[in-house]
JSON list of C-alpha atoms in Angstrom, two decimals:
[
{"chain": "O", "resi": 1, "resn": "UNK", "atom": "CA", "xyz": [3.93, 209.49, 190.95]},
{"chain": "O", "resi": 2, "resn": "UNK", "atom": "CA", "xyz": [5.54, 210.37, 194.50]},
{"chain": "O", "resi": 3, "resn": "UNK", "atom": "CA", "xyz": [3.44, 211.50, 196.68]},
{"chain": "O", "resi": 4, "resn": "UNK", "atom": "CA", "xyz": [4.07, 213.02, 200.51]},
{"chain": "O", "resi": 5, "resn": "UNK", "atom": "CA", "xyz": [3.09, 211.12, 203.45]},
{"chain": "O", "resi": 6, "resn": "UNK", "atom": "CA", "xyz": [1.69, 213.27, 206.14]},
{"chain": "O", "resi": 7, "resn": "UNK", "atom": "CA", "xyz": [-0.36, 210.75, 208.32]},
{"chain": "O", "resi": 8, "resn": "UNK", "atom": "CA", "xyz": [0.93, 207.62, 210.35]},
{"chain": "O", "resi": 9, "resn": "UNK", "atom": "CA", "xyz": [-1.00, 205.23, 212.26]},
{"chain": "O", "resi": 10, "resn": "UNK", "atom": "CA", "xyz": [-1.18, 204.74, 215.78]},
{"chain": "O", "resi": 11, "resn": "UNK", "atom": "CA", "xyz": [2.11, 202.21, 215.66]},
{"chain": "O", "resi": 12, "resn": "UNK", "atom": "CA", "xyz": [3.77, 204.82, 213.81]},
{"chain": "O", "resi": 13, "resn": "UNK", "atom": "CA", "xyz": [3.34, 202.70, 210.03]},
{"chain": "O", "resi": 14, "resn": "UNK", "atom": "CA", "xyz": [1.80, 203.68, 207.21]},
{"chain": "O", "resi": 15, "resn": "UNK", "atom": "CA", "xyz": [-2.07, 203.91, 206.67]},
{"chain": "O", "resi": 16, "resn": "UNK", "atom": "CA", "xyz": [-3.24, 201.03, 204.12]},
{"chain": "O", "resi": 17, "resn": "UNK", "atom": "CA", "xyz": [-5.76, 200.35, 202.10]},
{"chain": "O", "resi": 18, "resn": "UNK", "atom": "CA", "xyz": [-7.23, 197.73, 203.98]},
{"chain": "O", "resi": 19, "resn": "UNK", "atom": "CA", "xyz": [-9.44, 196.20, 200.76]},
{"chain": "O", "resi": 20, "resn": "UNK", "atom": "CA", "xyz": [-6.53, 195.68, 198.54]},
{"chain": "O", "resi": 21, "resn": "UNK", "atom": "CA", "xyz": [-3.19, 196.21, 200.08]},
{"chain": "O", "resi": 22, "resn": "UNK", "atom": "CA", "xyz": [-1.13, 194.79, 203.01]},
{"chain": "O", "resi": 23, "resn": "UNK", "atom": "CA", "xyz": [2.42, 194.77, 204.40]},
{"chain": "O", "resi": 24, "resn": "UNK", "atom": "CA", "xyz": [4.91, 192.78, 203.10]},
{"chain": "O", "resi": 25, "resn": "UNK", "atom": "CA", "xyz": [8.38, 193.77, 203.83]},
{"chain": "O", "resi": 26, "resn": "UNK", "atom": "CA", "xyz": [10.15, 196.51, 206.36]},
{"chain": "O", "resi": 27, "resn": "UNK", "atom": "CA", "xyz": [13.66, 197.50, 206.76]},
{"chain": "O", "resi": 28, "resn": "UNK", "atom": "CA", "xyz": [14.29, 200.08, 209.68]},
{"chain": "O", "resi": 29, "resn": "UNK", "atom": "CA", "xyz": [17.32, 202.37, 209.50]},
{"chain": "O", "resi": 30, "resn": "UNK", "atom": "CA", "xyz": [17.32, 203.69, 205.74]},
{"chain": "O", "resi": 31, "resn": "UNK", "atom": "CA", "xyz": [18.39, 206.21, 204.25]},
{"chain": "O", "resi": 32, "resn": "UNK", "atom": "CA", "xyz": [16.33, 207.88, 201.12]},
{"chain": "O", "resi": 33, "resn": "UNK", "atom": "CA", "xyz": [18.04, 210.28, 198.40]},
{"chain": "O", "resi": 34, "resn": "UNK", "atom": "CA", "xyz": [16.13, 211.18, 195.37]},
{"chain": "O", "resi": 35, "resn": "UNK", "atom": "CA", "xyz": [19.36, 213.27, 194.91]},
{"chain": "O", "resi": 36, "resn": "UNK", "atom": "CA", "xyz": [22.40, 211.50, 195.07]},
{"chain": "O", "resi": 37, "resn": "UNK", "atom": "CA", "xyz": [23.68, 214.80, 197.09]},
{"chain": "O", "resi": 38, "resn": "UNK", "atom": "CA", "xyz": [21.05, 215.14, 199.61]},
{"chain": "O", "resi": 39, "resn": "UNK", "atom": "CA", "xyz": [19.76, 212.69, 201.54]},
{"chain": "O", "resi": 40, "resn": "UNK", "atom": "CA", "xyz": [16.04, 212.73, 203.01]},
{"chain": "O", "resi": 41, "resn": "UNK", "atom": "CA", "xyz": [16.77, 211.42, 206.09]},
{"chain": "O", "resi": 42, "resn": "UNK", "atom": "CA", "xyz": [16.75, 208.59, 207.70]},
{"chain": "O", "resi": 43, "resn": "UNK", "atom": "CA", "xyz": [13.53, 206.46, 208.47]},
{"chain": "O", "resi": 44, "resn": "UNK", "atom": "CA", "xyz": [11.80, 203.11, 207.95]},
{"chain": "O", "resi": 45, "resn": "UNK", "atom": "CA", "xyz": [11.55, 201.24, 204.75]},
{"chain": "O", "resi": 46, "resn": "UNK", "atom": "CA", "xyz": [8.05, 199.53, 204.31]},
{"chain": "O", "resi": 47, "resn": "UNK", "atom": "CA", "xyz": [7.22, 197.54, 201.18]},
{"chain": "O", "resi": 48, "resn": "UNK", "atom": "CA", "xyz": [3.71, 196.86, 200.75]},
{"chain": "O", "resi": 49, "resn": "UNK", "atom": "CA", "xyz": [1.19, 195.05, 198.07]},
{"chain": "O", "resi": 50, "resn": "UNK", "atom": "CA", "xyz": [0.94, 197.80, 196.09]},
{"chain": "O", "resi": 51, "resn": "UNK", "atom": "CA", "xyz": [3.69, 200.98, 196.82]},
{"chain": "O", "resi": 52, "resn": "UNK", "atom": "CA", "xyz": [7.00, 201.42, 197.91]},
{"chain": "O", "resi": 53, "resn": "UNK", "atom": "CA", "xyz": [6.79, 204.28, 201.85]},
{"chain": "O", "resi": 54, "resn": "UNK", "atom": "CA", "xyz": [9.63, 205.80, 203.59]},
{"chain": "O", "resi": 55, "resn": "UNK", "atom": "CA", "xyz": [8.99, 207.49, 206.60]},
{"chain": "O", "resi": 56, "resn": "UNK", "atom": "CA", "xyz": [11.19, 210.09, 208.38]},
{"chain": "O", "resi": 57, "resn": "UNK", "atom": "CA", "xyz": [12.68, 208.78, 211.82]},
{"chain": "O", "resi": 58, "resn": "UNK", "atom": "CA", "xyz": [12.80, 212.11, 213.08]},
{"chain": "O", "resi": 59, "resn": "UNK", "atom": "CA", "xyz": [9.97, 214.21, 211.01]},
{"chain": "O", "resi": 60, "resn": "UNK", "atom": "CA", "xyz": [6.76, 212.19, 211.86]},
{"chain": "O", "resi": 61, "resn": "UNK", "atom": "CA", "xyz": [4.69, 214.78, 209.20]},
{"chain": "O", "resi": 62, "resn": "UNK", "atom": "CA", "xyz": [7.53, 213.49, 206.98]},
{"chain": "O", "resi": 63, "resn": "UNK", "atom": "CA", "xyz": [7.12, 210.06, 204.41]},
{"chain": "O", "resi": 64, "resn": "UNK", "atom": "CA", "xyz": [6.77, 209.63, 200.66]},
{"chain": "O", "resi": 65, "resn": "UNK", "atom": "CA", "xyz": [4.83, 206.82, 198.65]},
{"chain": "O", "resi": 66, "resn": "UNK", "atom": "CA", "xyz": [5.82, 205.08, 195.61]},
{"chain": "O", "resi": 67, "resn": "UNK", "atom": "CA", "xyz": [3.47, 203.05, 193.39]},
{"chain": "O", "resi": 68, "resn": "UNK", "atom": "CA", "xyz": [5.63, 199.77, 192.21]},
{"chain": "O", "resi": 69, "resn": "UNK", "atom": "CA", "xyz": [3.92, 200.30, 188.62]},
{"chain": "O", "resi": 70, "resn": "UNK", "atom": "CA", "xyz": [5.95, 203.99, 188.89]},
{"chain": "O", "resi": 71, "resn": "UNK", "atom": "CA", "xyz": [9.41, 201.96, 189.37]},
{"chain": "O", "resi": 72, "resn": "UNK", "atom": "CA", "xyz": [10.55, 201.40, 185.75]},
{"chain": "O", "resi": 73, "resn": "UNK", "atom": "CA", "xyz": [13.38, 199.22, 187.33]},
{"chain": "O", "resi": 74, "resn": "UNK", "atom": "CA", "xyz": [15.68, 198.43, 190.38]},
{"chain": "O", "resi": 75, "resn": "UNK", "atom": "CA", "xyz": [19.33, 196.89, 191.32]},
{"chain": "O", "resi": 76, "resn": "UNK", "atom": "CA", "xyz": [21.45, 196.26, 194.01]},
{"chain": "O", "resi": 77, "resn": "UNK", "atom": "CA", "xyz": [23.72, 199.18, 193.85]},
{"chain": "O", "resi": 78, "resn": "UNK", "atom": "CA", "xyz": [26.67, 198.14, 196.15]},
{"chain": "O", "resi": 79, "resn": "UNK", "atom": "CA", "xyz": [28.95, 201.51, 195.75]},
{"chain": "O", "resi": 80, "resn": "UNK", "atom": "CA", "xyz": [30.69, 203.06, 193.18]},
{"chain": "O", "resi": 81, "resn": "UNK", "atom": "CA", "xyz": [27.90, 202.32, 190.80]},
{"chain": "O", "resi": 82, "resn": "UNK", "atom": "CA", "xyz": [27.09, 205.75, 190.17]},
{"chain": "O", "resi": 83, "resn": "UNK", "atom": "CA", "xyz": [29.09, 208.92, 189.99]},
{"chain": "O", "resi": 84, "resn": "UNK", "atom": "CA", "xyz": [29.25, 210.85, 192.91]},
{"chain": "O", "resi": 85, "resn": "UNK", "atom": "CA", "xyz": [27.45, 208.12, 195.31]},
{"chain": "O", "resi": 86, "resn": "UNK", "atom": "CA", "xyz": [29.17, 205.30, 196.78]},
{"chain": "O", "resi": 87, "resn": "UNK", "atom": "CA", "xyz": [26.90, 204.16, 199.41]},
{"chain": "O", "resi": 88, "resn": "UNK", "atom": "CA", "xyz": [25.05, 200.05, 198.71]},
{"chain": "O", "resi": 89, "resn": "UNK", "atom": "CA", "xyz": [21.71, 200.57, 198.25]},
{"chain": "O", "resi": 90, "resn": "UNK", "atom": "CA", "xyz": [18.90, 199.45, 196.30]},
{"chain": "O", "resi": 91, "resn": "UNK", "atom": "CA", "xyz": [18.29, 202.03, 193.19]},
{"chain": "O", "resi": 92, "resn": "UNK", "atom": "CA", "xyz": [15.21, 202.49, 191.36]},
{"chain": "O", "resi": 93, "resn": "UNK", "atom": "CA", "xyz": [14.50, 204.42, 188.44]},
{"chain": "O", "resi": 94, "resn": "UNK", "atom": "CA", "xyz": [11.09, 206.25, 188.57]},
{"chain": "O", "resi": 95, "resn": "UNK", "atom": "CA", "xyz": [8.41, 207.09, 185.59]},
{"chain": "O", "resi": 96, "resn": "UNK", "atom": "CA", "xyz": [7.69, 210.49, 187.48]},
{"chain": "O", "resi": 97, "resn": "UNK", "atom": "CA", "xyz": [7.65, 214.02, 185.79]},
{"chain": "O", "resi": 98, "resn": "UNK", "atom": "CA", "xyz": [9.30, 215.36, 189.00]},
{"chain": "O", "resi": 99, "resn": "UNK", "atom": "CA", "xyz": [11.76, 212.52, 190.52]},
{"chain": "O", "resi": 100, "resn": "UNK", "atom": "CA", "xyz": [13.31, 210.00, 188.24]},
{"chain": "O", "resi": 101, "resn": "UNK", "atom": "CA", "xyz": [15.45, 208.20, 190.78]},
{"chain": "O", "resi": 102, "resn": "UNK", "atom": "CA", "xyz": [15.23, 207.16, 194.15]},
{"chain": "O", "resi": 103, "resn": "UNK", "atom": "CA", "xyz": [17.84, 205.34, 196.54]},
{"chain": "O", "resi": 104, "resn": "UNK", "atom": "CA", "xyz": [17.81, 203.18, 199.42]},
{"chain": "O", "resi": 105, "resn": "UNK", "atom": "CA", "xyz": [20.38, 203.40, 201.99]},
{"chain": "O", "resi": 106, "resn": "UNK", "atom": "CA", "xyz": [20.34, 200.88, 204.69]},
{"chain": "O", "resi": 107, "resn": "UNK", "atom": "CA", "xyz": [22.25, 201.14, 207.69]},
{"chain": "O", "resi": 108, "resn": "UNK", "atom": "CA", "xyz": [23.36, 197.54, 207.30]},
{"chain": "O", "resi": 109, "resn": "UNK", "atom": "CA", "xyz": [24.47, 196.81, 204.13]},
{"chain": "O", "resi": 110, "resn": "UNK", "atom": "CA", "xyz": [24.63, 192.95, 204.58]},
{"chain": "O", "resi": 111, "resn": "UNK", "atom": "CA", "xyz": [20.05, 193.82, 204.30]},
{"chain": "O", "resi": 112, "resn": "UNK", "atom": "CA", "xyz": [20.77, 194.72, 200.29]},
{"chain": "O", "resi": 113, "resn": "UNK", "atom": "CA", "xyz": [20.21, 191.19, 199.42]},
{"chain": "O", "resi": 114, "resn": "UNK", "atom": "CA", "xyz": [17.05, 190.95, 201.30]},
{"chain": "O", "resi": 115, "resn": "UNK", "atom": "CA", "xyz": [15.53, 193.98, 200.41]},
{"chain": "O", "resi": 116, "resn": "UNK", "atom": "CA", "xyz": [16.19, 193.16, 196.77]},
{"chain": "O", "resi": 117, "resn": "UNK", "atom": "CA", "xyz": [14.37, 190.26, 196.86]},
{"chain": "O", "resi": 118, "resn": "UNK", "atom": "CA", "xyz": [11.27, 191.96, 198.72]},
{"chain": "O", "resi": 119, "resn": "UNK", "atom": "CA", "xyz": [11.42, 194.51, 195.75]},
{"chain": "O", "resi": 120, "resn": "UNK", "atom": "CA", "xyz": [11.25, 191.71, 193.27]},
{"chain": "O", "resi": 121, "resn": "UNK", "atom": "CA", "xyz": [8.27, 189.72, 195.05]},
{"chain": "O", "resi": 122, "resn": "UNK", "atom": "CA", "xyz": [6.67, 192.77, 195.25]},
{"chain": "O", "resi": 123, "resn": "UNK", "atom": "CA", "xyz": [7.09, 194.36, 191.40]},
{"chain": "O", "resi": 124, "resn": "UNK", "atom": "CA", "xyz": [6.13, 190.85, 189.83]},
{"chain": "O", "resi": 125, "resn": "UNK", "atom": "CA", "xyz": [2.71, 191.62, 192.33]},
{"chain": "O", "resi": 126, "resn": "UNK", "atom": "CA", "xyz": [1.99, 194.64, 190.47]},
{"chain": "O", "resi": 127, "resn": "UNK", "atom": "CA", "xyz": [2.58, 193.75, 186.12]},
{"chain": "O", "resi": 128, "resn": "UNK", "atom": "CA", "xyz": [2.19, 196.79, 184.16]},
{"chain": "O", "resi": 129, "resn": "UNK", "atom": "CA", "xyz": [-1.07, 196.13, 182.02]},
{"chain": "O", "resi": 130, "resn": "UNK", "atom": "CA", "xyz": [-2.10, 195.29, 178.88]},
{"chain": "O", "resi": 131, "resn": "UNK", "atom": "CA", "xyz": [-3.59, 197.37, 176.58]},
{"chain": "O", "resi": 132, "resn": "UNK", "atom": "CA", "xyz": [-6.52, 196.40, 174.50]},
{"chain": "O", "resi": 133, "resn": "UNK", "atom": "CA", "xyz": [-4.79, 196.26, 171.03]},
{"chain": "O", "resi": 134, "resn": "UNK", "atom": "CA", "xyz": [-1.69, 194.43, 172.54]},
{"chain": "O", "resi": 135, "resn": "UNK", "atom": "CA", "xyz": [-3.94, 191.10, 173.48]},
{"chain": "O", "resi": 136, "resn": "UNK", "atom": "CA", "xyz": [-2.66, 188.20, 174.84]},
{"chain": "O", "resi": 137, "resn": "UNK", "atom": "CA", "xyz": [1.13, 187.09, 174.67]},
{"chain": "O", "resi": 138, "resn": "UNK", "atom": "CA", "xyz": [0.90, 183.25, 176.28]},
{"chain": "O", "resi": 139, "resn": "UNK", "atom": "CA", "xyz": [0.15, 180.42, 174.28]},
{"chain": "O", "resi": 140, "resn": "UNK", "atom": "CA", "xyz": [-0.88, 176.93, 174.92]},
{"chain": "O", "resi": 141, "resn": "UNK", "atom": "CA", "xyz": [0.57, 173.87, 173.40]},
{"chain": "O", "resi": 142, "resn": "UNK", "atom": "CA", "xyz": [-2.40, 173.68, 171.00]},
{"chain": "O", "resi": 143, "resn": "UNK", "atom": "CA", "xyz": [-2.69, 177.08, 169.61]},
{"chain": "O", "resi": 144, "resn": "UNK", "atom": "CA", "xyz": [1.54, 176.76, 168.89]},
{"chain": "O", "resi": 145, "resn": "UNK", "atom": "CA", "xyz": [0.86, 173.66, 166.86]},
{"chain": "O", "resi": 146, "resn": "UNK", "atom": "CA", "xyz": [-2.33, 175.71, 164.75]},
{"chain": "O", "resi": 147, "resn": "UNK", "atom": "CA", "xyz": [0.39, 178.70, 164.44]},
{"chain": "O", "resi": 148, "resn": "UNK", "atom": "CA", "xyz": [3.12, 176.11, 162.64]},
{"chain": "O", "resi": 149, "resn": "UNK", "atom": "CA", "xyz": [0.19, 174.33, 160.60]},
{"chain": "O", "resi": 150, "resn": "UNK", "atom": "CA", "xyz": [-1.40, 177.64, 159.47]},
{"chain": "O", "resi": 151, "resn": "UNK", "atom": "CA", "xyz": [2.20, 179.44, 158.51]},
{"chain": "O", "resi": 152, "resn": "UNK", "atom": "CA", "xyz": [3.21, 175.73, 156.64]},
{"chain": "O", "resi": 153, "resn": "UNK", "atom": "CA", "xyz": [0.15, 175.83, 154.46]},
{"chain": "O", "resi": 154, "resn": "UNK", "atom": "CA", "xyz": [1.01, 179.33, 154.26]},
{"chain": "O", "resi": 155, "resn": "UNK", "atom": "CA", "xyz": [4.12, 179.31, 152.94]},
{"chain": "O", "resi": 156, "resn": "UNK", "atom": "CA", "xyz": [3.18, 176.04, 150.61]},
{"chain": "O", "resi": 157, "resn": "UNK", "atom": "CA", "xyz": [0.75, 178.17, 148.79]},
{"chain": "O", "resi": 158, "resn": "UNK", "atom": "CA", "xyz": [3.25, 180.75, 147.91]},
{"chain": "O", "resi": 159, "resn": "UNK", "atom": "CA", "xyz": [6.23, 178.63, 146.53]},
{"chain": "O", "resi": 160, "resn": "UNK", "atom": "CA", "xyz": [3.04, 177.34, 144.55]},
{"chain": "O", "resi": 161, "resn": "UNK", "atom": "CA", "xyz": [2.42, 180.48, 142.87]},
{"chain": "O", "resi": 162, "resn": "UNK", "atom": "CA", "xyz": [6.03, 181.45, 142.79]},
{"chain": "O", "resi": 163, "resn": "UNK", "atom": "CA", "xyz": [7.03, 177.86, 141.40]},
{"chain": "O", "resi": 164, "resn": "UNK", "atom": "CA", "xyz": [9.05, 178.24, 137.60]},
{"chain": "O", "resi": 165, "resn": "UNK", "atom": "CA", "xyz": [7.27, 176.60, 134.87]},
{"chain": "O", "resi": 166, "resn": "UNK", "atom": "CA", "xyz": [8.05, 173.35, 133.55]},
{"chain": "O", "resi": 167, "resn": "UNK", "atom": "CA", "xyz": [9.87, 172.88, 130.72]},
{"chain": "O", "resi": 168, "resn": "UNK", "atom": "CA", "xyz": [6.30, 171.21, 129.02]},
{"chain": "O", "resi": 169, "resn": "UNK", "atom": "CA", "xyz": [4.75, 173.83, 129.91]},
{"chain": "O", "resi": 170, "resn": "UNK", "atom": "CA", "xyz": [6.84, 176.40, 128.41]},
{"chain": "O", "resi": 171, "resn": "UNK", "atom": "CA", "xyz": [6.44, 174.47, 125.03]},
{"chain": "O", "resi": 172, "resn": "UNK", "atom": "CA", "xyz": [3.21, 174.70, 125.23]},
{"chain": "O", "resi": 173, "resn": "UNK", "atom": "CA", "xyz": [3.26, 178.43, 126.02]},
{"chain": "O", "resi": 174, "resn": "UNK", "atom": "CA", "xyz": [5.78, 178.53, 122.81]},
{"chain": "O", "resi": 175, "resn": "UNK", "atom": "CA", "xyz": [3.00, 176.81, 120.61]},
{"chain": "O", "resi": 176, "resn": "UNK", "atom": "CA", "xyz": [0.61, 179.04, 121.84]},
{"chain": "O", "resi": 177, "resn": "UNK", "atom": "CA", "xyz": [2.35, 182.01, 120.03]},
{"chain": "O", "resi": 178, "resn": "UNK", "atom": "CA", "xyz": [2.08, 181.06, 116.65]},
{"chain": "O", "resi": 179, "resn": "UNK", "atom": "CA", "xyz": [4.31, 180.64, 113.76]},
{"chain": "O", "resi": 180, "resn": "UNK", "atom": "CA", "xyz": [5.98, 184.13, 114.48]},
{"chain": "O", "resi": 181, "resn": "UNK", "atom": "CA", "xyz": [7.38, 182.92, 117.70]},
{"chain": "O", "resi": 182, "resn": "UNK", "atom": "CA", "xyz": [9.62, 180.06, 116.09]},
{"chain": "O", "resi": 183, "resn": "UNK", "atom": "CA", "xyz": [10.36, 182.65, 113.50]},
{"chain": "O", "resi": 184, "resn": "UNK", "atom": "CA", "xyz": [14.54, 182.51, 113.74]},
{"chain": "O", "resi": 185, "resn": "UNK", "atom": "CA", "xyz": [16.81, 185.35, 113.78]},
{"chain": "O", "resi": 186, "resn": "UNK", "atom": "CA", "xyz": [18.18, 184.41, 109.93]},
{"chain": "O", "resi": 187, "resn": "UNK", "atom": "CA", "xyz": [14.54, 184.47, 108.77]},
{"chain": "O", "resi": 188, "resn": "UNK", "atom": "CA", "xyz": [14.29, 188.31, 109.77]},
{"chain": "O", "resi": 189, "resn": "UNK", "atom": "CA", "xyz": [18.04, 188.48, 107.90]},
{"chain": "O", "resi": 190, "resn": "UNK", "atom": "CA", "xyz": [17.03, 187.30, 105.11]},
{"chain": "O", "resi": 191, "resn": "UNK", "atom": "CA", "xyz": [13.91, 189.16, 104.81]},
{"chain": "O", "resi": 192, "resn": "UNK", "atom": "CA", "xyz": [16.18, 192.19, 105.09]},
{"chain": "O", "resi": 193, "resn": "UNK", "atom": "CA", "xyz": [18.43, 190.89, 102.77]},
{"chain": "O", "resi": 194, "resn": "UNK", "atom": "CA", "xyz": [15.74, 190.73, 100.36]},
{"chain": "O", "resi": 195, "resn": "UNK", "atom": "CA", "xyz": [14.37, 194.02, 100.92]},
{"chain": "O", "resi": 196, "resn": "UNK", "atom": "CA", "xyz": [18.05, 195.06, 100.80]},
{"chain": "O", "resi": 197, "resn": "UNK", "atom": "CA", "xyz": [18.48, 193.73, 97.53]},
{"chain": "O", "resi": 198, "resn": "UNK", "atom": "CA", "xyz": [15.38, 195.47, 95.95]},
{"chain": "O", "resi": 199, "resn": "UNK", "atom": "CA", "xyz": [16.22, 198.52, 96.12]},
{"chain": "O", "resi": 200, "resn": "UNK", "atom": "CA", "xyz": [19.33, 197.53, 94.50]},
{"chain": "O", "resi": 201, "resn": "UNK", "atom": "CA", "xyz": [17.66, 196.02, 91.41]},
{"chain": "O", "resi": 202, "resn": "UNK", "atom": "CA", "xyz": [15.34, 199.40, 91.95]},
{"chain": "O", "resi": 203, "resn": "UNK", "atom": "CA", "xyz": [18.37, 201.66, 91.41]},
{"chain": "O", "resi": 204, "resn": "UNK", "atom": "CA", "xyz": [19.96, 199.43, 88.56]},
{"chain": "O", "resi": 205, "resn": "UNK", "atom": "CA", "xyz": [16.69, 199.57, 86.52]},
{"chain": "O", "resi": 206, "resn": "UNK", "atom": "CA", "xyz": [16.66, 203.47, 87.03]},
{"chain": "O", "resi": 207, "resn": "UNK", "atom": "CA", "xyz": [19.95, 203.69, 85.25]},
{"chain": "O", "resi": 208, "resn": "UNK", "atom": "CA", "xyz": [19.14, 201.34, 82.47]},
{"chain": "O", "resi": 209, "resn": "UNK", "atom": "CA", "xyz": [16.39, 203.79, 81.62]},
{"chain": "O", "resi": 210, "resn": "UNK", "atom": "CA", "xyz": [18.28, 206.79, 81.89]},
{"chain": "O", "resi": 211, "resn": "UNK", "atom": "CA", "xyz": [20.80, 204.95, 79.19]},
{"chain": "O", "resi": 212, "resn": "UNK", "atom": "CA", "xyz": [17.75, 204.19, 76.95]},
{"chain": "O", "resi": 213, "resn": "UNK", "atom": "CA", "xyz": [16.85, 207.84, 76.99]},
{"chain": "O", "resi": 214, "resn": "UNK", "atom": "CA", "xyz": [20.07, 209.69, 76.13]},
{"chain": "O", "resi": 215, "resn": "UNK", "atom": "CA", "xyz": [20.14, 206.87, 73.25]},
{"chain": "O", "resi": 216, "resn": "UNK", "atom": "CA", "xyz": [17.22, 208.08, 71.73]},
{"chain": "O", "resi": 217, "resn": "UNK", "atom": "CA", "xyz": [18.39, 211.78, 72.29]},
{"chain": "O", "resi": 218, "resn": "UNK", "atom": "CA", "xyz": [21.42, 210.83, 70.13]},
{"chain": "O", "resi": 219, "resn": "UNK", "atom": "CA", "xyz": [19.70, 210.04, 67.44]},
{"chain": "O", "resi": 220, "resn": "UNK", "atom": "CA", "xyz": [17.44, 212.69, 66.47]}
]
C-alpha cells in the first residue's frame, strides 16, 4: 500500500524504524509520477531496508512510502518504453488497490544504473513469504538423491504390475479353462452341422409318414 508522508526528521529524511529498518540508498533530484501525465514533483529518492520514500523538494508536508513487498516488479525504463512517457527512469509496478505504477525520474539519467541496482539489493532484502501449505522449495544433495531412489522404485513397481504375461504363463492360464477353451471353431461347425442335419432327417421322416397314411386311405 502507498501511504502519505507527512513528518520529516530534523535533517529533513525520513523517520525510520529504528529496530528493524535503516538507510540504504538516496538519489536527490527525482522526479515521481504515479501518472505518466502528472508528475508529483520533484524531491529525494531514499531506499531503505524495508520501503521505497519520496519526499517533495518543495512541499515538506509532502512524501509517500512504498513497502518493497508492494513492488510486484521494476526495470530500467530508459524512454520510449511506455506510451506517452519518454523520460529514463526506474518503473515499478505496484500490488495497490489505488496506484498500480510508480516512476522514477532522476535528474541525471547516467544514476538509472545505480538506482537499479539499489532496487535490486533492496527487493531480494524483503522475499515475499511462504505460506504454510507451500513448504520448503530448496533441497540438499541428500534429499535429491532419496527423491530419484524413491521415484525409481516407484516406477519399478508399476512396469511390474503393468508387465504382459509370459507366453508360459498364458498356457497355463489356457489350461486353466478347461476343455471348452481349446474347443476349435470347426468343432462348434460341426456341432451345427449336426444339429443342421437333424432337422433335415426330422422333416424327411414327417413326409414318409404322411405317404404311409394316404396309402392306407387308398385302400379302404
Amino acid at each position: 500500500m502507498v501511504e502519505k508522508v507527512l513528518q520529516r526528521s530534523a535533517e529533513n529524511k525520513p523517520i525510520l524504524d529504528e529496530a528493524t529498518e535503516s538507510f540504504h540508498f538516496s538519489q536527490p533530484k527525482v522526479a515521481l509520477y504515479f501518472n505518466p501525465d502528472k508528475s508529483e514533483g520533484t524531491g529525494s529518492l531514499y531506499l531503505t531496508t524495508k520501503r521505497v520514500v519520496w519526499l517533495d523538494d518543495a512541499d515538506a508536508a509532502a512524501g509517500f512510502s512504498i513497502p518493497f513487498r508492494t513492488i510486484i516488479c521494476h526495470a530500467i525504463a530508459r524512454g520510449g518504453t511506455f506510451e506517452h512517457f519518454q523520460s529514463p527512469s526506474i518503473y515499478c509496478q505496484l500490488e495497490s488497490t489505488d496506484l498500480y505504477e510508480a516512476r522514477f525520474v532522476p535528474e541525471d539519467s547516467n544514476a538509472l544504473d545505480t538506482m537499479f541496482k539499489a532496487f535490486s539489493e533492496c527487493a531480494s532484502m524483503n522475499p515475499d513469504p511462504i505460506e504454510e501449505d507451500e513448504g520448503d522449495f530448496f533441497y540438499d544433495a541428500d534429499e535429491v538423491a532419496m527423491n530419484v531412489d524413491a521415484a525409481e522404485s516407484a516406477a519399478s513397481r508399476f512396469d511390474s504390475v503393468f508387465q504382459p504375461p509370459s507366453e508360459e504363463q498364458l498356457a497355463q492360464m489356457h489350461q486353466a479353462r478347461g476343455p471348452l477353451a481349446g474347443a476349435s471353431s470347426e468343432q462348434f461347425e460341426d456341432a451345427e452341422s449336426g444339429a443342421s442335419n437333424g432337422h433335415a432327417e426330422g422333416e424327411e421322416g414327417e413326409d414318409d409318414d404322411a405317404m404311409v397314411h394316404n396309402a392306407k386311405l387308398q385302400r379302404l
